Amino acid sequence: MRRYLIYRSRRRFLHLGTMSLASLAVATCTKQPATRTTETTASAQPAQLPLTPACDDSDLTPSQTEGPYYTPDSPERTSLLEPGITGTTIILTGQVLSSNCAPIARALVDVWHSDAEGEYDNVGYRLRGHQFTDDAGYYSLETIIPGLYPGRTRHFHVKVQAPNQPVLTTQLYFPEEPQNERDRLFQPALLLAVQEIDDGKQATFNFILPAG
Ligand SMILES: [Fe+2]
């Protein structure tokens, strides 16, 4: 029961956190209202232009290689933490949006990554799991920060799929990683926004998929 209460508490925290993320998402998905002023009439009131969605095809989340360590049919879960897994806890949250900025409910978000030593579990499903976004398009995953392995910078692997739409396979990267510039797969468009929280870190990323 205690574990359940803790889980509920954490979910509430995350929900509150994502509420602020919702505001952020709206902010990032809308251009600031442009203003027109009449330079020749000092008393004229600025006229606000209509808000224009900034999500469009140019903002689509880039696809990246799946890599050699994907395992299908991962368990459905919102935490990859389990006994024996060590490392810095990180909460990965965000929204899945369409290119017209509409949240996508019931979108698949499947994450897999290396452990703190840079090793993948290619036999079982440690540090692998999928979930579906809620009605507002949000996902939230509790896991650890992946370790480095030769030839790659720090990253998550992700598959995202809106219902009845093609799968987007991509990777997410961490800011201020020395290996980013030396990793030929690294793309700034796939950088997480990372911040410290009480018991680890929180990272956010909004996926933008083609409108169905
Ligand atoms: Fe990898």
Tab-separated table of N, CA and C in Angstrom, residues 3-4 21 40 67 99 101 111 125 168 173 176 187 198 206:
chain	number	residue	atom	x	y	z
A	3	ARG	N	3.814	1.603	-1.134
A	3	ARG	CA	4.411	1.769	-2.460
A	3	ARG	C	3.405	2.403	-3.418
A	4	TYR	N	2.138	1.973	-3.267
A	4	TYR	CA	1.101	2.510	-4.129
A	4	TYR	C	0.933	4.008	-3.888
A	21	LEU	N	4.318	21.897	-18.091
A	21	LEU	CA	4.854	21.582	-19.413
A	21	LEU	C	3.811	21.872	-20.478
A	40	THR	N	2.742	56.422	-38.152
A	40	THR	CA	2.385	57.820	-38.417
A	40	THR	C	1.334	58.350	-37.465
A	67	GLY	N	19.364	1.243	-34.660
A	67	GLY	CA	20.524	0.647	-34.010
A	67	GLY	C	20.354	-0.857	-33.872
A	99	SER	N	1.683	17.701	-36.458
A	99	SER	CA	2.319	18.881	-37.038
A	99	SER	C	1.398	20.100	-37.038
A	101	CYS	N	0.036	20.865	-34.190
A	101	CYS	CA	0.124	21.130	-32.741
A	101	CYS	C	-0.961	20.439	-31.923
A	111	VAL	N	10.586	3.003	-25.321
A	111	VAL	CA	11.941	3.490	-25.013
A	111	VAL	C	12.833	2.318	-24.652
A	125	TYR	N	14.237	-7.702	-20.838
A	125	TYR	CA	13.636	-6.392	-21.101
A	125	TYR	C	14.043	-5.333	-20.084
A	168	LEU	N	7.669	6.299	-35.934
A	168	LEU	CA	8.865	7.138	-35.962
A	168	LEU	C	9.897	6.492	-35.049
A	173	TYR	N	19.020	13.016	-27.138
A	173	TYR	CA	20.380	13.298	-26.665
A	173	TYR	C	20.373	14.250	-25.478
A	176	GLU	N	25.159	19.326	-23.309
A	176	GLU	CA	26.463	19.504	-22.661
A	176	GLU	C	27.229	18.197	-22.500
A	187	GLN	N	22.010	15.012	-33.346
A	187	GLN	CA	21.317	16.137	-33.967
A	187	GLN	C	20.806	17.072	-32.874
A	198	ASP	N	14.554	16.949	-7.091
A	198	ASP	CA	14.990	16.527	-5.756
A	198	ASP	C	15.773	15.226	-5.760
A	206	ASN	N	9.169	16.991	-26.608
A	206	ASN	CA	7.901	16.856	-27.322
A	206	ASN	C	8.171	16.296	-28.720
